[in-house]
Amino acid sequence: MSHSGHYVPVGSVPYTLSPGTAEDLGEVRKLVHETTSWLRKSKHIDQWSGPWPDAAQHRERMRSDLLRGKTWLVRDDATVVGTITVDTEEPRTADGRRVWPACERHELAMYVRRVIVSRGYAHRGIGAALLDWAAAAAGRDHGATRIRIDVWTTNRALHAYFEHRGFTRCPSPDPDLNNYPSQALFERQIEQAGEGYAKLFVQADSPGPHPPHWRRIDRVHRRGAHRIPGGGAGR
């Protein structure tokens, strides 16, 4: 069963989805800071209240993801309005331990993190479309059967958001990961993704540091879209 939304065309100028570069680090950090402030002031949620595991490593992880072609940006003309990071490598703690339990590692998966949409662009289906796009890319480009995300442990509204989008809660990480901030694990089969994202973005053909090949599609708003209450992980 697909969990895609209903997309209604409202214009002819699409958003663009393209790989970020190291020069976009400031834009990604701006989205993180905006969401952190919103979560703290409006939702009283501690997600990203402090950089994990520390400020230097947090910045370097974001920069590395950009350099390695893992982080993608959504733009409205020249304005960055959203981001997602996709990764074939499993998430690990600061000291290198795997986050997902051993019983879950037999399935080929792609991991997503830092799914963020600017507050000024909430309720337009961008977050849901990014998840559907990631699922399509996981199967098409990597042969994965599912996408996974480790969600901030205390952000229960975000847990509900992913469940609404067809994600299933998975077993908790090993108990010795006490200091890891994103221990709510969710996954979704790629077959559950919708294709509505293709109506929302002008996109490159595949994730990774490859020259993008563009195709034109219409911008839409998703009727009844749900706001993402914060990004997908603390990393």
GROMACS .gro file of N, CA and C in nm, residues 7-139:
model
  399
    7TYR      N    1  -0.115   1.505  -0.483
    7TYR     CA    2  -0.041   1.621  -0.528
    7TYR      C    3  -0.124   1.699  -0.629
    8VAL      N    4  -0.136   1.827  -0.606
    8VAL     CA    5  -0.220   1.911  -0.691
    8VAL      C    6  -0.133   2.018  -0.757
    9PRO      N    7  -0.115   2.016  -0.889
    9PRO     CA    8  -0.032   2.117  -0.955
    9PRO      C    9  -0.086   2.258  -0.931
   10VAL      N   10   0.005   2.350  -0.899
   10VAL     CA   11  -0.037   2.488  -0.877
   10VAL      C   12   0.049   2.587  -0.955
   11GLY      N   13   0.142   2.539  -1.034
   11GLY     CA   14   0.227   2.631  -1.107
   11GLY      C   15   0.317   2.556  -1.203
   12SER      N   16   0.395   2.630  -1.280
   12SER     CA   17   0.478   2.567  -1.382
   12SER      C   18   0.626   2.572  -1.348
   13VAL      N   19   0.663   2.640  -1.239
   13VAL     CA   20   0.804   2.653  -1.203
   13VAL      C   21   0.833   2.557  -1.088
   14PRO      N   22   0.912   2.453  -1.108
   14PRO     CA   23   0.933   2.353  -1.004
   14PRO      C   24   1.042   2.394  -0.905
   15TYR      N   25   1.041   2.324  -0.792
   15TYR     CA   26   1.157   2.329  -0.704
   15TYR      C   27   1.269   2.250  -0.773
   16THR      N   28   1.390   2.267  -0.728
   16THR     CA   29   1.500   2.184  -0.777
   16THR      C   30   1.556   2.102  -0.663
   17LEU      N   31   1.598   1.981  -0.695
   17LEU     CA   32   1.663   1.891  -0.600
   17LEU      C   33   1.796   1.852  -0.660
   18SER      N   34   1.904   1.888  -0.591
   18SER     CA   35   2.036   1.864  -0.647
   18SER      C   36   2.136   1.835  -0.536
   19PRO      N   37   2.246   1.767  -0.569
   19PRO     CA   38   2.347   1.740  -0.467
   19PRO      C   39   2.409   1.869  -0.416
   20GLY      N   40   2.432   1.877  -0.286
   20GLY     CA   41   2.500   1.992  -0.230
   20GLY      C   42   2.650   1.983  -0.250
   21THR      N   43   2.717   2.091  -0.222
   21THR     CA   44   2.863   2.095  -0.227
   21THR      C   45   2.913   2.152  -0.095
   22ALA      N   46   3.044   2.152  -0.077
   22ALA     CA   47   3.101   2.204   0.048
   22ALA      C   48   3.062   2.350   0.071
   23GLU      N   49   3.038   2.423  -0.037
   23GLU     CA   50   2.999   2.563  -0.024
   23GLU      C   51   2.859   2.579   0.036
   24ASP      N   52   2.783   2.470   0.041
   24ASP     CA   53   2.648   2.476   0.095
   24ASP      C   54   2.642   2.446   0.244
   25LEU      N   55   2.756   2.429   0.308
   25LEU     CA   56   2.756   2.394   0.450
   25LEU      C   57   2.679   2.497   0.532
   26GLY      N   58   2.698   2.625   0.502
   26GLY     CA   59   2.627   2.728   0.576
   26GLY      C   60   2.476   2.716   0.561
   27GLU      N   61   2.429   2.677   0.442
   27GLU     CA   62   2.286   2.662   0.421
   27GLU      C   63   2.229   2.546   0.503
   28VAL      N   64   2.302   2.435   0.508
   28VAL     CA   65   2.256   2.321   0.587
   28VAL      C   66   2.254   2.356   0.735
   29ARG      N   67   2.358   2.422   0.781
   29ARG     CA   68   2.362   2.461   0.922
   29ARG      C   69   2.250   2.559   0.955
   30LYS      N   70   2.218   2.646   0.862
   30LYS     CA   71   2.109   2.741   0.884
   30LYS      C   72   1.977   2.668   0.903
   31LEU      N   73   1.951   2.566   0.821
   31LEU     CA   74   1.829   2.487   0.836
   31LEU      C   75   1.826   2.415   0.970
   32VAL      N   76   1.941   2.360   1.011
   32VAL     CA   77   1.948   2.292   1.141
   32VAL      C   78   1.917   2.389   1.253
   33HIS      N   79   1.979   2.506   1.251
   33HIS     CA   80   1.959   2.604   1.358
   33HIS      C   81   1.815   2.654   1.361
   34GLU      N   82   1.756   2.676   1.244
   34GLU     CA   83   1.617   2.721   1.239
   34GLU      C   84   1.524   2.618   1.301
   35THR      N   85   1.544   2.491   1.266
   35THR     CA   86   1.459   2.385   1.318
   35THR      C   87   1.480   2.365   1.467
   36THR      N   88   1.605   2.373   1.511
   36THR     CA   89   1.634   2.359   1.654
   36THR      C   90   1.561   2.465   1.735
   37SER      N   91   1.565   2.588   1.689
   37SER     CA   92   1.498   2.697   1.759
   37SER      C   93   1.348   2.677   1.761
   38TRP      N   94   1.292   2.635   1.648
   38TRP     CA   95   1.147   2.612   1.640
   38TRP      C   96   1.105   2.500   1.734
   39LEU      N   97   1.181   2.391   1.737
   39LEU     CA   98   1.148   2.279   1.825
   39LEU      C   99   1.153   2.321   1.972
   40ARG      N  100   1.252   2.397   2.006
   40ARG     CA  101   1.268   2.438   2.146
   40ARG      C  102   1.159   2.536   2.189
   41LYS      N  103   1.132   2.635   2.105
   41LYS     CA  104   1.038   2.741   2.145
   41LYS      C  105   0.893   2.702   2.127
   42SER      N  106   0.863   2.628   2.020
   42SER     CA  107   0.723   2.597   1.989
   42SER      C  108   0.679   2.461   2.039
   43LYS      N  109   0.772   2.364   2.045
   43LYS     CA  110   0.735   2.227   2.079
   43LYS      C  111   0.796   2.180   2.211
   44HIS      N  112   0.887   2.261   2.267
   44HIS     CA  113   0.954   2.223   2.392
   44HIS      C  114   1.022   2.086   2.381
   45ILE      N  115   1.087   2.065   2.266
   45ILE     CA  116   1.159   1.941   2.238
   45ILE      C  117   1.308   1.972   2.233
   46ASP      N  118   1.388   1.884   2.292
   46ASP     CA  119   1.531   1.911   2.307
   46ASP      C  120   1.615   1.865   2.189
   47GLN      N  121   1.552   1.825   2.077
   47GLN     CA  122   1.629   1.777   1.963
   47GLN      C  123   1.728   1.882   1.915
   48TRP      N  124   1.853   1.836   1.893
   48TRP     CA  125   1.961   1.922   1.844
   48TRP      C  126   1.991   2.039   1.939
   49SER      N  127   1.948   2.027   2.065
   49SER     CA  128   1.974   2.135   2.160
   49SER      C  129   2.123   2.154   2.183
   50GLY      N  130   2.201   2.050   2.159
   50GLY     CA  131   2.346   2.059   2.162
   50GLY      C  132   2.403   1.977   2.048
   51PRO      N  133   2.506   2.023   1.980
   51PRO     CA  134   2.563   1.947   1.868
   51PRO      C  135   2.617   1.813   1.914
   52TRP      N  136   2.592   1.710   1.834
   52TRP     CA  137   2.637   1.575   1.871
   52TRP      C  138   2.746   1.528   1.776
   53PRO      N  139   2.852   1.465   1.828
   53PRO     CA  140   2.886   1.450   1.971
   53PRO      C  141   2.946   1.577   2.032
   54ASP      N  142   2.996   1.666   1.944
   54ASP     CA  143   3.041   1.798   1.987
   54ASP      C  144   3.036   1.889   1.866
   55ALA      N  145   3.060   2.018   1.888
   55ALA     CA  146   3.041   2.115   1.780
   55ALA      C  147   3.133   2.088   1.660
   56ALA      N  148   3.259   2.055   1.687
   56ALA     CA  149   3.354   2.035   1.578
   56ALA      C  150   3.318   1.912   1.494
   57GLN      N  151   3.285   1.800   1.561
   57GLN     CA  152   3.253   1.679   1.488
   57GLN      C  153   3.118   1.690   1.417
   58HIS      N  154   3.026   1.762   1.478
   58HIS     CA  155   2.896   1.782   1.414
   58HIS      C  156   2.912   1.858   1.283
   59ARG      N  157   2.989   1.963   1.286
   59ARG     CA  158   3.014   2.041   1.165
   59ARG      C  159   3.087   1.957   1.061
   60GLU      N  160   3.186   1.880   1.104
   60GLU     CA  161   3.264   1.800   1.011
   60GLU      C  162   3.180   1.690   0.946
   61ARG      N  163   3.086   1.633   1.020
   61ARG     CA  164   2.998   1.530   0.963
   61ARG      C  165   2.913   1.590   0.852
   62MET      N  166   2.860   1.709   0.874
   62MET     CA  167   2.780   1.774   0.771
   62MET      C  168   2.865   1.807   0.649
   63ARG      N  169   2.986   1.856   0.674
   63ARG     CA  170   3.076   1.891   0.564
   63ARG      C  171   3.115   1.765   0.486
   64SER      N  172   3.145   1.656   0.556
   64SER     CA  173   3.183   1.531   0.490
   64SER      C  174   3.069   1.477   0.405
   65ASP      N  175   2.947   1.485   0.455
   65ASP     CA  176   2.832   1.438   0.377
   65ASP      C  177   2.817   1.519   0.248
   66LEU      N  178   2.843   1.648   0.254
   66LEU     CA  179   2.837   1.731   0.135
   66LEU      C  180   2.949   1.695   0.037
   67LEU      N  181   3.069   1.677   0.087
   67LEU     CA  182   3.183   1.645   0.001
   67LEU      C  183   3.166   1.509  -0.067
   68ARG      N  184   3.099   1.417   0.000
   68ARG     CA  185   3.084   1.282  -0.053
   68ARG      C  186   2.955   1.263  -0.134
   69GLY      N  187   2.885   1.373  -0.160
   69GLY     CA  188   2.766   1.365  -0.244
   69GLY      C  189   2.647   1.302  -0.180
   70LYS      N  190   2.643   1.298  -0.047
   70LYS     CA  191   2.533   1.233   0.024
   70LYS      C  192   2.419   1.330   0.058
   71THR      N  193   2.450   1.457   0.065
   71THR     CA  194   2.350   1.556   0.106
   71THR      C  195   2.293   1.627  -0.016
   72TRP      N  196   2.162   1.631  -0.022
   72TRP     CA  197   2.089   1.694  -0.132
   72TRP      C  198   2.011   1.813  -0.079
   73LEU      N  199   1.991   1.913  -0.166
   73LEU     CA  200   1.923   2.035  -0.127
   73LEU      C  201   1.804   2.061  -0.218
   74VAL      N  202   1.696   2.108  -0.156
   74VAL     CA  203   1.579   2.154  -0.231
   74VAL      C  204   1.588   2.306  -0.238
   75ARG      N  205   1.573   2.359  -0.359
   75ARG     CA  206   1.580   2.503  -0.377
   75ARG      C  207   1.453   2.555  -0.443
   76ASP      N  208   1.411   2.671  -0.397
   76ASP     CA  209   1.306   2.748  -0.463
   76ASP      C  210   1.378   2.866  -0.528
   77ASP      N  211   1.403   2.855  -0.657
   77ASP     CA  212   1.494   2.946  -0.724
   77ASP      C  213   1.630   2.938  -0.653
   78ALA      N  214   1.679   3.050  -0.597
   78ALA     CA  215   1.811   3.046  -0.532
   78ALA      C  216   1.803   3.018  -0.383
   79THR      N  217   1.683   3.003  -0.327
   79THR     CA  218   1.665   2.987  -0.183
   79THR      C  219   1.663   2.840  -0.146
   80VAL      N  220   1.750   2.797  -0.054
   80VAL     CA  221   1.750   2.660  -0.005
   80VAL      C  222   1.637   2.645   0.095
   81VAL      N  223   1.545   2.552   0.067
   81VAL     CA  224   1.427   2.537   0.152
   81VAL      C  225   1.417   2.400   0.218
   82GLY      N  226   1.507   2.309   0.185
   82GLY     CA  227   1.503   2.178   0.246
   82GLY      C  228   1.628   2.099   0.215
   83THR      N  229   1.646   1.990   0.288
   83THR     CA  230   1.764   1.905   0.267
   83THR      C  231   1.735   1.763   0.313
   84ILE      N  232   1.807   1.669   0.256
   84ILE     CA  233   1.806   1.530   0.300
   84ILE      C  234   1.943   1.472   0.274
   85THR      N  235   1.987   1.384   0.362
   85THR     CA  236   2.113   1.312   0.343
   85THR      C  237   2.082   1.164   0.330
   86VAL      N  238   2.137   1.101   0.226
   86VAL     CA  239   2.115   0.958   0.201
   86VAL      C  240   2.250   0.887   0.206
   87ASP      N  241   2.249   0.765   0.261
   87ASP     CA  242   2.375   0.698   0.287
   87ASP      C  243   2.356   0.547   0.279
   88THR      N  244   2.447   0.478   0.211
   88THR     CA  245   2.444   0.332   0.210
   88THR      C  246   2.517   0.275   0.330
   89GLU      N  247   2.590   0.358   0.402
   89GLU     CA  248   2.662   0.312   0.520
   89GLU      C  249   2.574   0.324   0.644
   90GLU      N  250   2.583   0.226   0.732
   90GLU     CA  251   2.505   0.228   0.855
   90GLU      C  252   2.548   0.341   0.946
   91PRO      N  253   2.453   0.397   1.021
   91PRO     CA  254   2.492   0.497   1.121
   91PRO      C  255   2.570   0.434   1.234
   92ARG      N  256   2.663   0.509   1.288
   92ARG     CA  257   2.746   0.461   1.398
   92ARG      C  258   2.755   0.568   1.507
   93THR      N  259   2.787   0.523   1.625
   93THR     CA  260   2.805   0.615   1.736
   93THR      C  261   2.937   0.689   1.720
   94ALA      N  262   2.964   0.781   1.811
   94ALA     CA  263   3.088   0.859   1.803
   94ALA      C  264   3.211   0.770   1.814
   95ASP      N  265   3.199   0.658   1.884
   95ASP     CA  266   3.314   0.568   1.898
   95ASP      C  267   3.309   0.451   1.801
   96GLY      N  268   3.223   0.460   1.698
   96GLY     CA  269   3.226   0.363   1.589
   96GLY      C  270   3.136   0.243   1.602
   97ARG      N  271   3.053   0.235   1.706
   97ARG     CA  272   2.963   0.121   1.721
   97ARG      C  273   2.841   0.137   1.631
   98ARG      N  274   2.792   0.028   1.579
   98ARG     CA  275   2.674   0.031   1.492
   98ARG      C  276   2.549   0.060   1.575
   99VAL      N  277   2.461   0.142   1.517
   99VAL     CA  278   2.339   0.180   1.588
   99VAL      C  279   2.232   0.073   1.572
  100TRP      N  280   2.215   0.020   1.453
  100TRP     CA  281   2.110  -0.080   1.431
  100TRP      C  282   2.153  -0.215   1.487
  101PRO      N  283   2.062  -0.287   1.552
  101PRO     CA  284   2.096  -0.416   1.612
  101PRO      C  285   2.132  -0.519   1.505
  102ALA      N  286   2.211  -0.617   1.544
  102ALA     CA  287   2.261  -0.718   1.450
  102ALA      C  288   2.148  -0.791   1.379
  103CYS      N  289   2.035  -0.812   1.445
  103CYS     CA  290   1.925  -0.887   1.385
  103CYS      C  291   1.861  -0.815   1.267
  104GLU      N  292   1.891  -0.686   1.251
  104GLU     CA  293   1.831  -0.607   1.143
  104GLU      C  294   1.927  -0.584   1.026
  105ARG      N  295   2.048  -0.635   1.034
  105ARG     CA  296   2.149  -0.600   0.936
  105ARG      C  297   2.151  -0.691   0.814
  106HIS      N  298   2.065  -0.792   0.810
  106HIS     CA  299   2.070  -0.886   0.697
  106HIS      C  300   1.999  -0.830   0.574
  107GLU      N  301   1.920  -0.725   0.591
  107GLU     CA  302   1.850  -0.665   0.479
  107GLU      C  303   1.930  -0.546   0.424
  108LEU      N  304   1.935  -0.536   0.290
  108LEU     CA  305   2.006  -0.426   0.228
  108LEU      C  306   1.919  -0.300   0.239
  109ALA      N  307   1.973  -0.197   0.300
  109ALA     CA  308   1.895  -0.076   0.326
  109ALA      C  309   1.977   0.047   0.291
  110MET      N  310   1.906   0.157   0.267
  110MET     CA  311   1.968   0.287   0.257
  110MET      C  312   1.920   0.371   0.375
  111TYR      N  313   2.013   0.445   0.434
  111TYR     CA  314   1.984   0.520   0.556
  111TYR      C  315   1.971   0.668   0.522
  112VAL      N  316   1.869   0.730   0.579
  112VAL     CA  317   1.847   0.872   0.556
  112VAL      C  318   1.862   0.946   0.688
  113ARG      N  319   1.903   1.069   0.682
  113ARG     CA  320   1.916   1.152   0.802
  113ARG      C  321   1.905   1.299   0.762
  114ARG      N  322   1.893   1.381   0.864
  114ARG     CA  323   1.889   1.526   0.845
  114ARG      C  324   1.785   1.564   0.739
  115VAL      N  325   1.662   1.514   0.759
  115VAL     CA  326   1.551   1.549   0.670
  115VAL      C  327   1.489   1.676   0.727
  116ILE      N  328   1.513   1.788   0.662
  116ILE     CA  329   1.472   1.918   0.717
  116ILE      C  330   1.406   2.001   0.609
  117VAL      N  331   1.297   2.067   0.648
  117VAL     CA  332   1.229   2.162   0.560
  117VAL      C  333   1.217   2.294   0.635
  118SER      N  334   1.249   2.403   0.569
  118SER     CA  335   1.237   2.535   0.630
  118SER      C  336   1.094   2.558   0.676
  119ARG      N  337   1.078   2.623   0.790
  119ARG     CA  338   0.945   2.646   0.845
  119ARG      C  339   0.858   2.725   0.750
  120GLY      N  340   0.917   2.812   0.671
  120GLY     CA  341   0.838   2.890   0.576
  120GLY      C  342   0.783   2.807   0.462
  121TYR      N  343   0.828   2.682   0.449
  121TYR     CA  344   0.782   2.594   0.342
  121TYR      C  345   0.715   2.469   0.397
  122ALA      N  346   0.672   2.475   0.523
  122ALA     CA  347   0.598   2.364   0.581
  122ALA      C  348   0.463   2.349   0.512
  123HIS      N  349   0.405   2.229   0.524
  123HIS     CA  350   0.271   2.199   0.471
  123HIS      C  351   0.267   2.197   0.318
  124ARG      N  352   0.380   2.182   0.253
  124ARG     CA  353   0.379   2.175   0.106
  124ARG      C  354   0.417   2.035   0.055
  125GLY      N  355   0.433   1.942   0.147
  125GLY     CA  356   0.464   1.805   0.106
  125GLY      C  357   0.609   1.780   0.072
  126ILE      N  358   0.696   1.875   0.101
  126ILE     CA  359   0.837   1.860   0.062
  126ILE      C  360   0.903   1.746   0.139
  127GLY      N  361   0.880   1.739   0.270
  127GLY     CA  362   0.941   1.632   0.350
  127GLY      C  363   0.895   1.495   0.306
  128ALA      N  364   0.764   1.480   0.286
  128ALA     CA  365   0.710   1.351   0.240
  128ALA      C  366   0.767   1.314   0.103
  129ALA      N  367   0.778   1.413   0.016
  129ALA     CA  368   0.832   1.387  -0.118
  129ALA      C  369   0.978   1.346  -0.113
  130LEU      N  370   1.055   1.408  -0.023
  130LEU     CA  371   1.195   1.370  -0.009
  130LEU      C  372   1.209   1.225   0.037
  131LEU      N  373   1.123   1.181   0.127
  131LEU     CA  374   1.128   1.042   0.172
  131LEU      C  375   1.092   0.946   0.058
  132ASP      N  376   0.991   0.982  -0.021
  132ASP     CA  377   0.955   0.899  -0.136
  132ASP      C  378   1.068   0.896  -0.238
  133TRP      N  379   1.129   1.011  -0.262
  133TRP     CA  380   1.243   1.015  -0.354
  133TRP      C  381   1.357   0.927  -0.305
  134ALA      N  382   1.387   0.933  -0.175
  134ALA     CA  383   1.495   0.851  -0.119
  134ALA      C  384   1.465   0.703  -0.135
  135ALA      N  385   1.339   0.664  -0.116
  135ALA     CA  386   1.303   0.523  -0.132
  135ALA      C  387   1.321   0.479  -0.277
  136ALA      N  388   1.279   0.563  -0.371
  136ALA     CA  389   1.296   0.529  -0.512
  136ALA      C  390   1.443   0.517  -0.548
  137ALA      N  391   1.525   0.610  -0.497
  137ALA     CA  392   1.668   0.605  -0.525
  137ALA      C  393   1.733   0.483  -0.461
  138ALA      N  394   1.684   0.444  -0.345
  138ALA     CA  395   1.741   0.327  -0.276
  138ALA      C  396   1.727   0.201  -0.361
  139GLY      N  397   1.610   0.182  -0.418
  139GLY     CA  398   1.589   0.064  -0.501
  139GLY      C  399   1.655   0.076  -0.637
   0.00000   0.00000   0.00000
